[in-house]
């Protein structure tokens, strides 16, 4: 490959694509006549989260691209020096089924499919034994059943005890996806499957992890706080669980894309449970699956409607969407599961029983009933209208919103913002750092973008100005004064992992003055204790009164203010983005956005190209 040469754009190209030099750089690495547009488009789409591009679609758009010479898809086959058409021949690019990949990313997809196929094959060796084990502890299983009350307007499938269904399948299988919205009980389901596993295997080795430290810690706390009827031994095992970030679980190595645990050095656990799996990109997905041992159960939790990873790939959502048009349960499997559910009204409904040949049938379970957002919850109904792009419901909400937990600032009134920002006054005068962190974390401002007058940076400055204007006093009696890099009560979010200090990207803390000239940063540790560090040690960080919606994944707040741009023509504004923001709130959410922006956002969905939708049949080859 030739040395990277700066691409000399024409004035027309510069006016069309001002901020995309890196994609031109990449395209200029491949001087083959007529290929530059394909390299440019692939680089651009991968930056947007796609794994591959459809070459026919790109060629149809060729007149809209700032490239004069673009060869046809058929002529791509002639570029044998840089493009292969079979997976075994290693070239920079791979062209398969009209999809152009970087070969490395096709290899990631292949690795994922092969690992899943291996997990499915391995579980067949254990399935009969595991079903017999469940029959032997049938009374314990039945004690975990839930009574699901019927709500007006709910479809029949909502009455099924999906938590117990998912727990039983996760017990039997080596690979399970449990998806569901906020409050549907994903962690409770994990508690149920672990209680069954510990009942049979008291010395079971379990790993809990998530892409962020906050999400991992929250899962651990939820499991330890479960109200399920556990034996003394099982309760002790729950308390001994130590959640970790995904990087820490796999064994992070500095200056390397590889981890300590891989196919040759698998994770030493019987069960691996990963929360917020929708945030995992394709590269990390491949590395995680490669590190799963032959007899290890892997359970992935997440909300398929949430935002996908920032990096390329949306494997969790891709796998969940593949199942949408298939029968969920065979008659035999449904009968076995229903035998453990005492109430017939909570059985697997006949509507989802049938014959099917989907390779992951019975391995993907969606929890449908939200226990946080009840039938009268505005957050629940509003978020559902957003993710389903229900224009009738959204228009009705704009015309008459009677919910107490959803506020819509469609006129972009500065006074509305100020009243929500008053939530931040609670933490400032709190003398105990731990209590101050808890008070601060009850509220967050979530922005769709970083820049602009309604982006993260502008909103952080607005909050600082208001808190200073209100003459708020710090715990030591001094006035809140946001001057200098570190100031009393500055909230910070870590933006770069620091393994030695166990600080990870996304961790949030508060700066406090310890002595006249000494400032410390306080963070909540994985055990719930407060950690104190000199501010000079914490490395790269940003002020975090406001944060991006992407950064908020894996977190929950009592109250949330969602701030959207006023311009509706923005590819970043998707229903998944707004849904994720709204569902971070547990008690109250206010969305500051015009009706036009919210309607356009709900109409626009994330669609990432990958090969999973046509390659998944490889699981049965």
Coordinates of C-alpha atoms in Angstrom, one line a residue:
X1 CA 0.0 0.0 0.0
X2 CA 1.4 3.4 -0.9
X3 CA 2.3 6.0 1.7
X4 CA -0.7 8.1 2.7
X5 CA -0.9 11.2 0.5
X6 CA -3.1 14.2 1.2
X7 CA -6.0 14.2 -1.2
X8 CA -6.2 17.4 -3.3
X9 CA -9.9 18.3 -3.4
X10 CA -11.5 20.5 -5.9
X11 CA -13.3 23.6 -4.7
X12 CA -16.6 21.9 -5.4
X13 CA -15.7 18.9 -3.2
X14 CA -14.6 21.2 -0.4
X15 CA -17.9 23.1 -0.4
X16 CA -19.8 19.8 -0.3
X17 CA -17.8 17.9 2.3
X18 CA -15.9 20.3 4.5
X19 CA -15.1 18.0 7.5
X20 CA -14.3 14.8 5.8
X21 CA -10.6 15.1 5.0
X22 CA -9.8 11.8 6.8
X23 CA -12.0 9.9 4.3
X24 CA -10.2 11.6 1.4
X25 CA -6.9 10.6 2.9
X26 CA -8.1 7.0 3.1
X27 CA -9.3 7.1 -0.5
X28 CA -6.0 8.5 -1.7
X29 CA -4.2 5.5 -0.3
X30 CA -5.6 3.5 -3.2
X31 CA -4.7 5.2 -6.6
X32 CA -6.4 2.6 -8.7
X33 CA -8.4 4.6 -11.3
X34 CA -12.1 4.9 -10.5
X35 CA -11.9 3.3 -7.0
X36 CA -11.5 6.4 -4.9
X37 CA -15.2 6.9 -4.5
X38 CA -15.7 3.4 -3.1
X39 CA -12.8 3.8 -0.6
X40 CA -14.1 7.2 0.4
X41 CA -17.7 6.0 0.9
X42 CA -16.7 3.0 2.9
X43 CA -14.5 5.1 5.2
X44 CA -17.3 7.6 5.7
X45 CA -19.9 4.9 6.4
X46 CA -17.7 3.1 8.8
X47 CA -17.3 6.3 10.7
X48 CA -21.1 6.4 10.9
X49 CA -21.2 2.8 12.3
X50 CA -21.7 0.7 9.2
X51 CA -19.6 -2.4 8.6
X52 CA -19.8 -2.5 4.8
X53 CA -21.4 -0.6 1.9
X54 CA -23.6 -1.8 -1.0
X55 CA -21.7 -1.1 -4.1
X56 CA -24.8 -1.0 -6.3
X57 CA -26.3 1.7 -4.1
X58 CA -23.2 3.7 -4.2
X59 CA -22.9 3.5 -8.0
X60 CA -26.5 4.7 -8.3
X61 CA -25.5 7.8 -6.3
X62 CA -22.3 8.4 -8.3
X63 CA -23.5 11.7 -9.7
X64 CA -23.9 13.1 -6.2
X65 CA -20.3 12.3 -5.2
X66 CA -17.3 14.7 -5.7
X67 CA -15.5 12.2 -7.9
X68 CA -15.3 12.5 -11.6
X69 CA -14.2 8.9 -12.4
X70 CA -16.1 6.0 -10.7
X71 CA -15.9 2.5 -12.1
X72 CA -18.9 0.2 -12.2
X73 CA -19.4 -2.6 -9.6
X74 CA -18.5 -5.1 -12.2
X75 CA -15.2 -3.5 -12.9
X76 CA -14.3 -3.7 -9.2
X77 CA -13.7 -7.4 -9.8
X78 CA -10.7 -6.4 -12.0
X79 CA -8.9 -4.7 -9.1
X80 CA -7.4 -8.0 -7.9
X81 CA -4.4 -6.3 -6.3
X82 CA -6.6 -4.7 -3.6
X83 CA -9.9 -6.6 -3.7
X84 CA -10.6 -10.2 -3.0
X85 CA -13.9 -12.0 -3.7
X86 CA -13.3 -14.9 -1.3
X87 CA -12.7 -14.8 2.4
X88 CA -9.5 -16.9 2.2
X89 CA -7.6 -14.5 0.0
X90 CA -6.3 -11.6 2.2
X91 CA -6.5 -8.2 0.4
X92 CA -7.3 -4.8 1.9
X93 CA -10.9 -5.1 0.7
X94 CA -13.4 -7.9 0.2
X95 CA -16.4 -7.8 -2.2
X96 CA -19.1 -10.3 -1.5
X97 CA -22.8 -10.3 -2.3
X98 CA -22.4 -6.7 -3.6
X99 CA -21.1 -5.7 -0.2
X100 CA -17.7 -4.0 0.0
X101 CA -15.8 -4.5 3.3
X102 CA -12.5 -3.8 4.8
X103 CA -11.3 -7.4 5.0
X104 CA -10.6 -7.0 8.8
X105 CA -14.3 -6.2 9.5
X106 CA -15.5 -9.1 7.4
X107 CA -13.2 -11.3 9.5
X108 CA -14.8 -9.9 12.7
X109 CA -18.3 -10.8 11.4
X110 CA -17.0 -14.2 10.4
X111 CA -15.4 -14.7 13.8
X112 CA -18.7 -13.8 15.5
X113 CA -20.8 -16.2 13.4
X114 CA -18.3 -19.0 13.9
X115 CA -18.2 -18.4 17.7
X116 CA -22.0 -18.4 17.8
X117 CA -22.2 -21.6 15.8
X118 CA -19.7 -23.2 18.2
X119 CA -21.8 -22.1 21.2
X120 CA -25.0 -23.5 19.7
X121 CA -23.2 -26.8 18.9
X122 CA -21.7 -27.2 22.4
X123 CA -25.0 -26.6 24.2
X124 CA -26.5 -29.6 22.4
X125 CA -24.2 -31.8 24.4
X126 CA -25.6 -30.4 27.7
X127 CA -29.2 -29.6 26.9
X128 CA -30.8 -32.9 28.1
X129 CA -28.8 -32.8 31.3
X130 CA -29.8 -29.2 32.0
X131 CA -33.5 -29.8 31.4
X132 CA -33.3 -32.8 33.9
X133 CA -31.7 -30.5 36.4
X134 CA -34.5 -28.0 36.1
X135 CA -37.1 -30.8 36.6
X136 CA -35.2 -31.8 39.8
X137 CA -35.6 -28.3 41.2
X138 CA -39.1 -27.6 39.8
X139 CA -40.4 -26.2 43.1
X140 CA -37.6 -23.7 43.2
X141 CA -38.2 -22.7 39.6
X142 CA -41.9 -22.2 40.3
X143 CA -41.2 -20.1 43.3
X144 CA -39.5 -17.6 40.9
X145 CA -42.7 -17.2 38.8
X146 CA -44.3 -13.8 38.7
X147 CA -48.0 -12.9 38.5
X148 CA -48.4 -10.6 35.5
X149 CA -51.6 -8.5 35.9
X150 CA -53.4 -7.8 32.7
X151 CA -53.6 -4.1 31.7
X152 CA -56.3 -2.6 29.4
X153 CA -54.9 -2.4 25.9
X154 CA -52.0 -4.8 26.4
X155 CA -51.7 -7.5 23.8
X156 CA -51.9 -11.1 25.0
X157 CA -48.1 -11.6 24.8
X158 CA -47.6 -9.0 27.5
X159 CA -49.2 -11.3 30.1
X160 CA -46.5 -14.0 29.6
X161 CA -44.0 -14.4 32.4
X162 CA -41.1 -13.5 30.1
X163 CA -38.6 -13.2 33.0
X164 CA -39.0 -16.8 34.0
X165 CA -39.1 -17.9 30.3
X166 CA -35.8 -16.1 29.7
X167 CA -34.3 -17.5 32.9
X168 CA -35.1 -21.1 32.0
X169 CA -33.7 -20.7 28.5
X170 CA -30.5 -19.1 29.7
X171 CA -30.1 -22.0 32.1
X172 CA -30.4 -24.5 29.3
X173 CA -28.4 -22.7 26.6
X174 CA -24.8 -21.6 26.1
X175 CA -25.9 -18.4 24.3
X176 CA -28.8 -16.2 25.3
X177 CA -29.9 -12.6 24.4
X178 CA -32.3 -11.0 26.8
X179 CA -33.6 -7.7 25.5
X180 CA -36.2 -5.3 26.8
X181 CA -36.9 -1.6 27.6
X182 CA -36.3 0.1 30.9
X183 CA -38.0 -1.5 33.9
X184 CA -38.8 -4.7 32.1
X185 CA -36.6 -6.6 34.6
X186 CA -33.5 -7.7 32.7
X187 CA -31.4 -7.7 35.9
X188 CA -34.2 -9.4 37.8
X189 CA -34.1 -12.1 35.1
X190 CA -30.4 -12.5 35.6
X191 CA -31.0 -12.9 39.4
X192 CA -33.5 -15.6 38.6
X193 CA -31.2 -17.6 36.3
X194 CA -28.3 -17.2 38.7
X195 CA -30.4 -18.4 41.7
X196 CA -31.3 -21.5 39.7
X197 CA -27.7 -22.1 38.6
X198 CA -26.3 -21.6 42.2
X199 CA -29.0 -24.1 43.4
X200 CA -27.5 -26.8 41.2
X201 CA -23.9 -25.6 41.1
X202 CA -23.0 -23.9 44.4
X203 CA -19.4 -23.2 43.3
X204 CA -20.3 -21.7 40.0
X205 CA -17.9 -19.1 38.7
X206 CA -19.7 -16.0 37.4
X207 CA -18.4 -12.9 35.7
X208 CA -20.5 -9.7 35.4
X209 CA -19.4 -7.0 32.9
X210 CA -20.6 -4.0 30.9
X211 CA -19.0 -1.6 28.4
X212 CA -18.9 1.1 31.0
X213 CA -17.9 1.0 34.7
X214 CA -21.2 2.8 35.7
X215 CA -23.3 0.2 33.9
X216 CA -21.3 -2.7 35.4
X217 CA -21.6 -1.3 38.9
X218 CA -25.3 -0.7 38.6
X219 CA -25.9 -4.3 37.5
X220 CA -23.9 -5.5 40.5
X221 CA -25.8 -3.3 42.9
X222 CA -29.2 -4.4 41.5
X223 CA -28.3 -8.1 41.9
X224 CA -27.1 -7.6 45.5
X225 CA -30.4 -5.8 46.3
X226 CA -32.7 -8.4 44.8
X227 CA -35.7 -9.3 46.9
X228 CA -35.9 -12.8 45.4
X229 CA -36.2 -15.7 48.0
X230 CA -32.5 -16.8 48.0
X231 CA -30.8 -19.4 50.1
X232 CA -28.1 -18.2 52.5
X233 CA -25.4 -19.7 50.2
X234 CA -26.8 -18.1 47.1
X235 CA -27.2 -14.7 48.8
X236 CA -23.6 -14.9 49.8
X237 CA -22.5 -15.7 46.2
X238 CA -24.5 -12.7 45.0
X239 CA -22.7 -10.4 47.5
X240 CA -19.4 -11.8 46.3
X241 CA -20.0 -10.8 42.6
X242 CA -17.6 -8.2 41.4
X243 CA -18.7 -6.4 38.2
X244 CA -16.0 -5.1 35.8
X245 CA -15.8 -3.2 32.5
X246 CA -15.6 -5.3 29.4
X247 CA -12.0 -4.2 28.9
X248 CA -11.0 -5.3 32.4
X249 CA -12.8 -8.6 32.0
X250 CA -10.9 -9.5 28.9
X251 CA -7.6 -8.2 30.2
X252 CA -6.7 -4.8 28.7
X253 CA -3.2 -4.5 27.2
X254 CA -1.6 -1.1 26.6
X255 CA -0.8 -0.2 23.0
X256 CA -2.5 -3.3 21.7
X257 CA -5.8 -4.2 20.0
X258 CA -5.6 -7.7 21.6
X259 CA -6.6 -8.8 25.1
X260 CA -5.1 -11.4 27.5
X261 CA -8.2 -13.6 27.1
X262 CA -8.9 -15.0 23.6
X263 CA -9.6 -18.3 21.9
X264 CA -6.3 -19.7 23.2
X265 CA -6.8 -18.3 26.7
X266 CA -10.5 -18.3 27.4
X267 CA -12.2 -16.7 30.3
X268 CA -12.1 -18.9 33.4
X269 CA -15.9 -18.7 34.2
X270 CA -18.9 -20.9 33.9
X271 CA -21.2 -18.0 33.2
X272 CA -20.4 -14.6 31.6
X273 CA -23.1 -11.9 31.8
X274 CA -22.8 -8.7 29.8
X275 CA -25.1 -5.8 30.4
X276 CA -25.8 -2.9 27.9
X277 CA -24.6 -5.2 25.1
X278 CA -26.2 -2.8 22.5
X279 CA -23.2 -0.6 23.1
X280 CA -20.6 -3.2 22.0
X281 CA -19.1 -2.6 18.5
X282 CA -18.3 -5.4 16.1
X283 CA -14.6 -5.6 16.9
X284 CA -15.2 -6.0 20.7
X285 CA -18.0 -8.4 20.0
X286 CA -15.7 -10.6 18.1
X287 CA -13.0 -10.5 20.8
X288 CA -15.6 -11.2 23.6
X289 CA -17.0 -14.2 21.8
X290 CA -13.6 -15.6 21.0
X291 CA -12.8 -15.7 24.7
X292 CA -15.8 -17.7 25.7
X293 CA -14.9 -21.3 26.7
X294 CA -16.6 -24.4 25.4
X295 CA -18.9 -25.0 28.4
X296 CA -19.4 -21.4 29.4
X297 CA -22.8 -19.8 29.2
X298 CA -22.9 -16.3 27.7
X299 CA -25.9 -14.1 28.5
X300 CA -26.2 -10.7 26.8
X301 CA -28.5 -8.0 28.2
X302 CA -29.6 -4.9 26.5
X303 CA -32.4 -2.8 24.9
X304 CA -32.4 -3.4 21.2
X305 CA -34.2 0.0 20.7
X306 CA -31.3 2.0 22.3
X307 CA -28.5 3.6 20.4
X308 CA -25.9 1.2 19.0
X309 CA -22.2 1.5 19.6
X310 CA -20.3 4.6 18.7
X311 CA -17.8 2.5 16.6
X312 CA -18.7 0.3 13.6
X313 CA -21.3 -2.4 14.1
X314 CA -24.7 -2.9 15.8
X315 CA -24.5 -6.7 16.3
X316 CA -26.9 -6.8 19.3
X317 CA -29.6 -5.0 17.4
X318 CA -28.9 -6.9 14.2
X319 CA -29.4 -10.2 15.9
X320 CA -32.6 -9.1 17.7
X321 CA -34.1 -7.8 14.5
X322 CA -33.4 -11.0 12.6
X323 CA -35.9 -12.8 14.8
X324 CA -38.8 -10.3 14.4
X325 CA -40.5 -12.3 11.6
X326 CA -40.0 -15.8 13.0
X327 CA -42.0 -18.0 15.4
X328 CA -40.5 -17.7 18.8
X329 CA -41.2 -21.1 20.3
X330 CA -41.7 -24.6 19.1
X331 CA -44.6 -26.4 20.7
X332 CA -42.4 -28.8 22.6
X333 CA -40.2 -26.0 24.0
X334 CA -43.3 -23.9 24.9
X335 CA -44.9 -26.9 26.7
X336 CA -41.7 -27.6 28.7
X337 CA -41.4 -23.9 29.8
X338 CA -45.1 -23.6 30.6
X339 CA -45.0 -26.6 32.9
X340 CA -43.0 -24.3 35.3
X341 CA -45.4 -21.4 35.2
X342 CA -48.2 -21.9 37.7
X343 CA -50.7 -19.4 36.3
X344 CA -52.1 -20.4 32.9
X345 CA -52.7 -16.7 32.1
X346 CA -48.9 -16.2 32.3
X347 CA -48.0 -19.0 29.9
X348 CA -46.3 -18.6 26.6
X349 CA -49.2 -17.5 24.4
X350 CA -50.3 -19.5 21.4
X351 CA -49.7 -16.5 19.1
X352 CA -46.0 -17.0 19.4
X353 CA -45.9 -20.8 19.1
X354 CA -45.1 -22.4 15.8
X355 CA -42.5 -24.2 13.7
X356 CA -39.5 -22.2 12.5
X357 CA -36.0 -22.7 11.3
X358 CA -34.3 -19.5 12.6
X359 CA -30.9 -20.6 13.8
X360 CA -31.2 -18.5 17.0
X361 CA -34.8 -19.6 17.8
X362 CA -35.3 -19.8 21.5
X363 CA -32.1 -17.9 22.2
X364 CA -33.4 -14.3 21.9
X365 CA -36.1 -13.3 24.4
X366 CA -37.7 -9.9 24.7
X367 CA -39.1 -8.8 28.0
X368 CA -42.2 -6.9 27.1
X369 CA -43.8 -5.7 30.4
X370 CA -42.3 -2.6 32.0
X371 CA -42.6 -2.6 35.8
X372 CA -41.1 1.0 36.0
X373 CA -43.5 2.7 33.5
X374 CA -47.0 1.5 34.3
X375 CA -50.1 1.9 32.2
X376 CA -50.4 5.6 33.2
X377 CA -46.7 6.4 32.8
X378 CA -46.1 9.3 30.4
X379 CA -42.5 8.3 30.0
X380 CA -43.4 4.8 29.0
X381 CA -46.1 5.9 26.4
X382 CA -44.0 8.8 25.1
X383 CA -40.9 6.6 24.6
X384 CA -43.0 3.9 22.9
X385 CA -44.6 6.5 20.5
X386 CA -41.1 7.7 19.6
X387 CA -39.5 4.3 18.9
X388 CA -42.5 3.2 16.9
X389 CA -42.7 6.5 15.1
X390 CA -46.4 6.7 16.0
X391 CA -47.3 10.0 14.4
X392 CA -50.9 9.9 15.6
X393 CA -49.8 9.4 19.2
X394 CA -47.1 12.0 19.0
X395 CA -49.4 14.7 17.5
X396 CA -51.9 13.9 20.3
X397 CA -49.2 14.4 22.9
X398 CA -48.2 17.7 21.4
X399 CA -51.8 18.9 21.4
X400 CA -52.7 17.7 24.9
X401 CA -50.1 16.4 27.3
X402 CA -51.7 15.6 30.7
X403 CA -48.8 13.5 32.1
X404 CA -47.0 14.7 35.1
X405 CA -43.7 12.9 34.3
X406 CA -43.3 14.3 30.8
X407 CA -42.8 18.0 30.0
X408 CA -42.5 19.3 26.5
X409 CA -40.8 22.7 25.9
X410 CA -41.7 23.1 22.3
X411 CA -41.4 26.9 22.4
X412 CA -37.7 26.7 23.6
X413 CA -38.4 29.0 26.5
X414 CA -35.2 29.9 28.5
X415 CA -37.2 30.0 31.7
X416 CA -38.2 26.4 31.3
X417 CA -34.5 25.4 31.0
X418 CA -33.7 27.5 34.2
X419 CA -36.4 25.8 36.2
X420 CA -35.0 22.4 35.3
X421 CA -31.4 23.5 35.9
X422 CA -32.4 24.3 39.5
X423 CA -32.1 20.6 40.1
X424 CA -28.4 21.1 40.4
X425 CA -28.6 23.5 43.4
X426 CA -29.2 20.5 45.7
X427 CA -25.6 19.1 45.6
X428 CA -23.6 22.3 46.1
X429 CA -24.1 22.9 49.8
X430 CA -23.8 19.3 50.7
X431 CA -20.7 18.8 52.9
X432 CA -20.3 15.0 52.5
X433 CA -18.7 14.2 49.1
X434 CA -20.6 10.9 48.8
X435 CA -24.0 12.5 49.5
X436 CA -23.1 15.4 47.1
X437 CA -22.3 12.9 44.3
X438 CA -25.7 11.1 44.9
X439 CA -27.5 14.5 44.9
X440 CA -25.7 15.5 41.7
X441 CA -26.5 12.2 39.9
X442 CA -30.3 12.6 40.4
X443 CA -30.4 15.0 37.5
X444 CA -28.7 15.3 34.1
X445 CA -28.9 17.4 31.0
X446 CA -28.6 15.3 27.9
X447 CA -27.7 16.9 24.5
X448 CA -28.0 15.4 21.0
X449 CA -24.8 17.2 19.9
X450 CA -21.7 18.7 21.4
X451 CA -21.4 21.9 19.5
X452 CA -23.7 24.8 18.8
X453 CA -25.9 26.9 21.1
X454 CA -27.8 23.9 22.3
X455 CA -24.9 21.5 22.5
X456 CA -23.0 20.0 25.4
X457 CA -20.4 22.8 25.7
X458 CA -22.9 25.6 25.5
X459 CA -25.2 24.0 28.1
X460 CA -22.3 23.4 30.5
X461 CA -21.4 27.1 30.3
X462 CA -25.1 28.1 30.8
X463 CA -25.4 26.0 34.0
X464 CA -22.1 27.5 35.3
X465 CA -23.4 31.0 34.7
X466 CA -26.8 30.3 36.3
X467 CA -25.3 28.7 39.4
X468 CA -23.0 31.6 39.9
X469 CA -25.7 34.1 39.2
X470 CA -27.9 32.5 41.9
X471 CA -25.2 33.2 44.5
X472 CA -25.1 29.6 45.7
X473 CA -22.9 28.8 48.6
X474 CA -20.5 25.8 48.7
X475 CA -20.3 23.6 51.8
X476 CA -17.5 25.8 53.2
X477 CA -19.6 29.0 52.9
X478 CA -17.9 30.3 49.8
X479 CA -19.8 31.3 46.7
X480 CA -20.0 28.9 43.7
X481 CA -17.4 30.4 41.4
X482 CA -16.5 28.4 38.2
X483 CA -13.1 29.9 37.6
X484 CA -10.0 28.0 36.6
X485 CA -9.5 24.4 35.4
X486 CA -10.6 22.8 38.7
X487 CA -13.0 24.7 41.0
X488 CA -15.1 23.8 44.0
X489 CA -18.1 21.6 43.0
X490 CA -17.0 21.2 39.4
X491 CA -18.5 17.9 38.1
X492 CA -16.2 16.0 35.8
X493 CA -16.5 13.0 33.4
X494 CA -13.5 11.0 32.6
X495 CA -12.7 10.8 28.9
X496 CA -9.8 8.4 28.8
X497 CA -9.3 5.1 30.6
X498 CA -6.7 5.1 33.4
X499 CA -6.2 1.5 34.5
X500 CA -3.9 2.2 37.4
X501 CA -6.4 4.5 39.1
X502 CA -9.3 2.3 38.0
X503 CA -10.9 5.4 36.3
X504 CA -12.6 4.7 33.0
X505 CA -14.2 6.6 30.2
X506 CA -17.6 7.8 31.4
X507 CA -16.9 7.8 35.2
X508 CA -18.4 10.9 36.8
X509 CA -17.0 12.6 39.9
X510 CA -17.0 15.9 41.8
X511 CA -14.1 18.3 42.6
X512 CA -13.9 19.5 46.1
X513 CA -11.4 21.7 48.0
X514 CA -9.6 19.8 50.8
X515 CA -7.5 22.6 52.0
X516 CA -7.0 26.2 50.9
X517 CA -4.8 25.2 48.0
X518 CA -5.5 21.5 47.5
X519 CA -8.3 20.2 45.3
X520 CA -9.5 16.6 45.2
X521 CA -11.7 14.7 42.9
X522 CA -14.2 12.3 44.4
X523 CA -15.6 9.2 42.6
X524 CA -18.0 6.5 43.7
X525 CA -16.1 3.2 43.6
X526 CA -17.3 -0.2 42.5
X527 CA -18.0 -1.2 46.1
X528 CA -20.1 2.0 46.7
X529 CA -17.3 3.7 48.7
X530 CA -16.1 7.1 47.8
X531 CA -12.6 7.4 46.3
X532 CA -10.5 10.5 46.7
X533 CA -7.8 11.5 44.2
X534 CA -5.6 14.6 43.6
X535 CA -7.0 16.4 40.6
X536 CA -3.6 16.2 38.9
X537 CA -4.0 12.5 38.8
X538 CA -7.3 12.1 37.0
X539 CA -6.1 12.8 33.5
X540 CA -8.4 13.9 30.6
X541 CA -11.8 15.0 31.8
X542 CA -14.6 17.4 30.9
X543 CA -17.3 19.3 32.8
X544 CA -20.5 17.3 33.0
X545 CA -23.5 19.3 33.9
X546 CA -24.5 18.3 30.4
X547 CA -23.4 15.3 28.5
X548 CA -24.2 13.6 25.1
X549 CA -27.0 11.2 24.9
X550 CA -24.5 8.6 23.8
X551 CA -22.5 9.0 27.0
X552 CA -25.6 8.6 29.1
X553 CA -26.2 5.0 28.0
X554 CA -26.0 2.6 30.9
X555 CA -27.1 5.3 33.4
X556 CA -30.3 6.4 35.0
X557 CA -31.4 9.6 36.6
X558 CA -34.5 10.7 38.6
X559 CA -34.9 13.7 36.4
X560 CA -33.6 14.4 32.9
X561 CA -33.6 17.5 30.6
X562 CA -33.2 16.6 26.9
X563 CA -31.9 19.4 24.8
X564 CA -32.2 19.1 21.0
X565 CA -30.9 21.3 18.2
X566 CA -33.4 23.7 16.5
X567 CA -32.4 22.5 13.0
X568 CA -34.3 19.3 12.1
X569 CA -32.0 18.4 9.1
X570 CA -29.4 16.5 11.1
X571 CA -28.5 12.8 10.4
X572 CA -27.7 12.4 14.1
X573 CA -31.2 13.0 15.2
X574 CA -32.9 9.5 15.2
X575 CA -35.7 7.9 17.1
X576 CA -33.2 5.6 18.8
X577 CA -31.3 8.7 20.1
X578 CA -34.4 10.4 21.5
X579 CA -35.8 7.1 22.9
X580 CA -32.5 6.5 24.7
X581 CA -32.5 10.1 26.2
X582 CA -36.2 9.9 27.3
X583 CA -35.8 6.5 28.9
X584 CA -32.8 7.6 31.1
X585 CA -35.4 9.3 33.3
X586 CA -37.1 7.4 36.1
X587 CA -39.4 10.2 37.4
X588 CA -39.5 13.2 35.1
X589 CA -38.2 14.1 31.7
X590 CA -38.4 17.4 29.9
X591 CA -37.7 17.6 26.2
X592 CA -36.6 21.0 24.9
X593 CA -37.3 20.8 21.2
X594 CA -39.7 22.1 18.6
X595 CA -42.5 19.8 17.4
X596 CA -40.9 19.7 13.9
X597 CA -37.6 18.5 15.3
X598 CA -39.2 15.8 17.5
X599 CA -41.4 14.6 14.6
X600 CA -38.4 14.5 12.2
X601 CA -36.3 12.7 14.8
X602 CA -38.9 10.0 15.3
X603 CA -39.2 9.6 11.6
X604 CA -35.5 9.0 11.2
X605 CA -34.1 5.6 12.2
X606 CA -30.6 4.2 12.6
X607 CA -29.8 1.8 9.8
X608 CA -26.4 0.3 9.7
X609 CA -25.2 -1.9 6.9
X610 CA -23.8 -5.3 7.9
X611 CA -23.6 -8.8 6.5
X612 CA -25.5 -10.4 9.4
X613 CA -28.8 -10.1 7.7
X614 CA -27.7 -12.4 4.9
X615 CA -24.9 -14.3 6.6
X616 CA -26.7 -15.6 9.7
X617 CA -27.6 -18.8 7.8
X618 CA -24.0 -19.7 8.2
X619 CA -25.0 -20.6 11.8
X620 CA -26.6 -23.8 10.5
X621 CA -24.2 -24.7 7.7

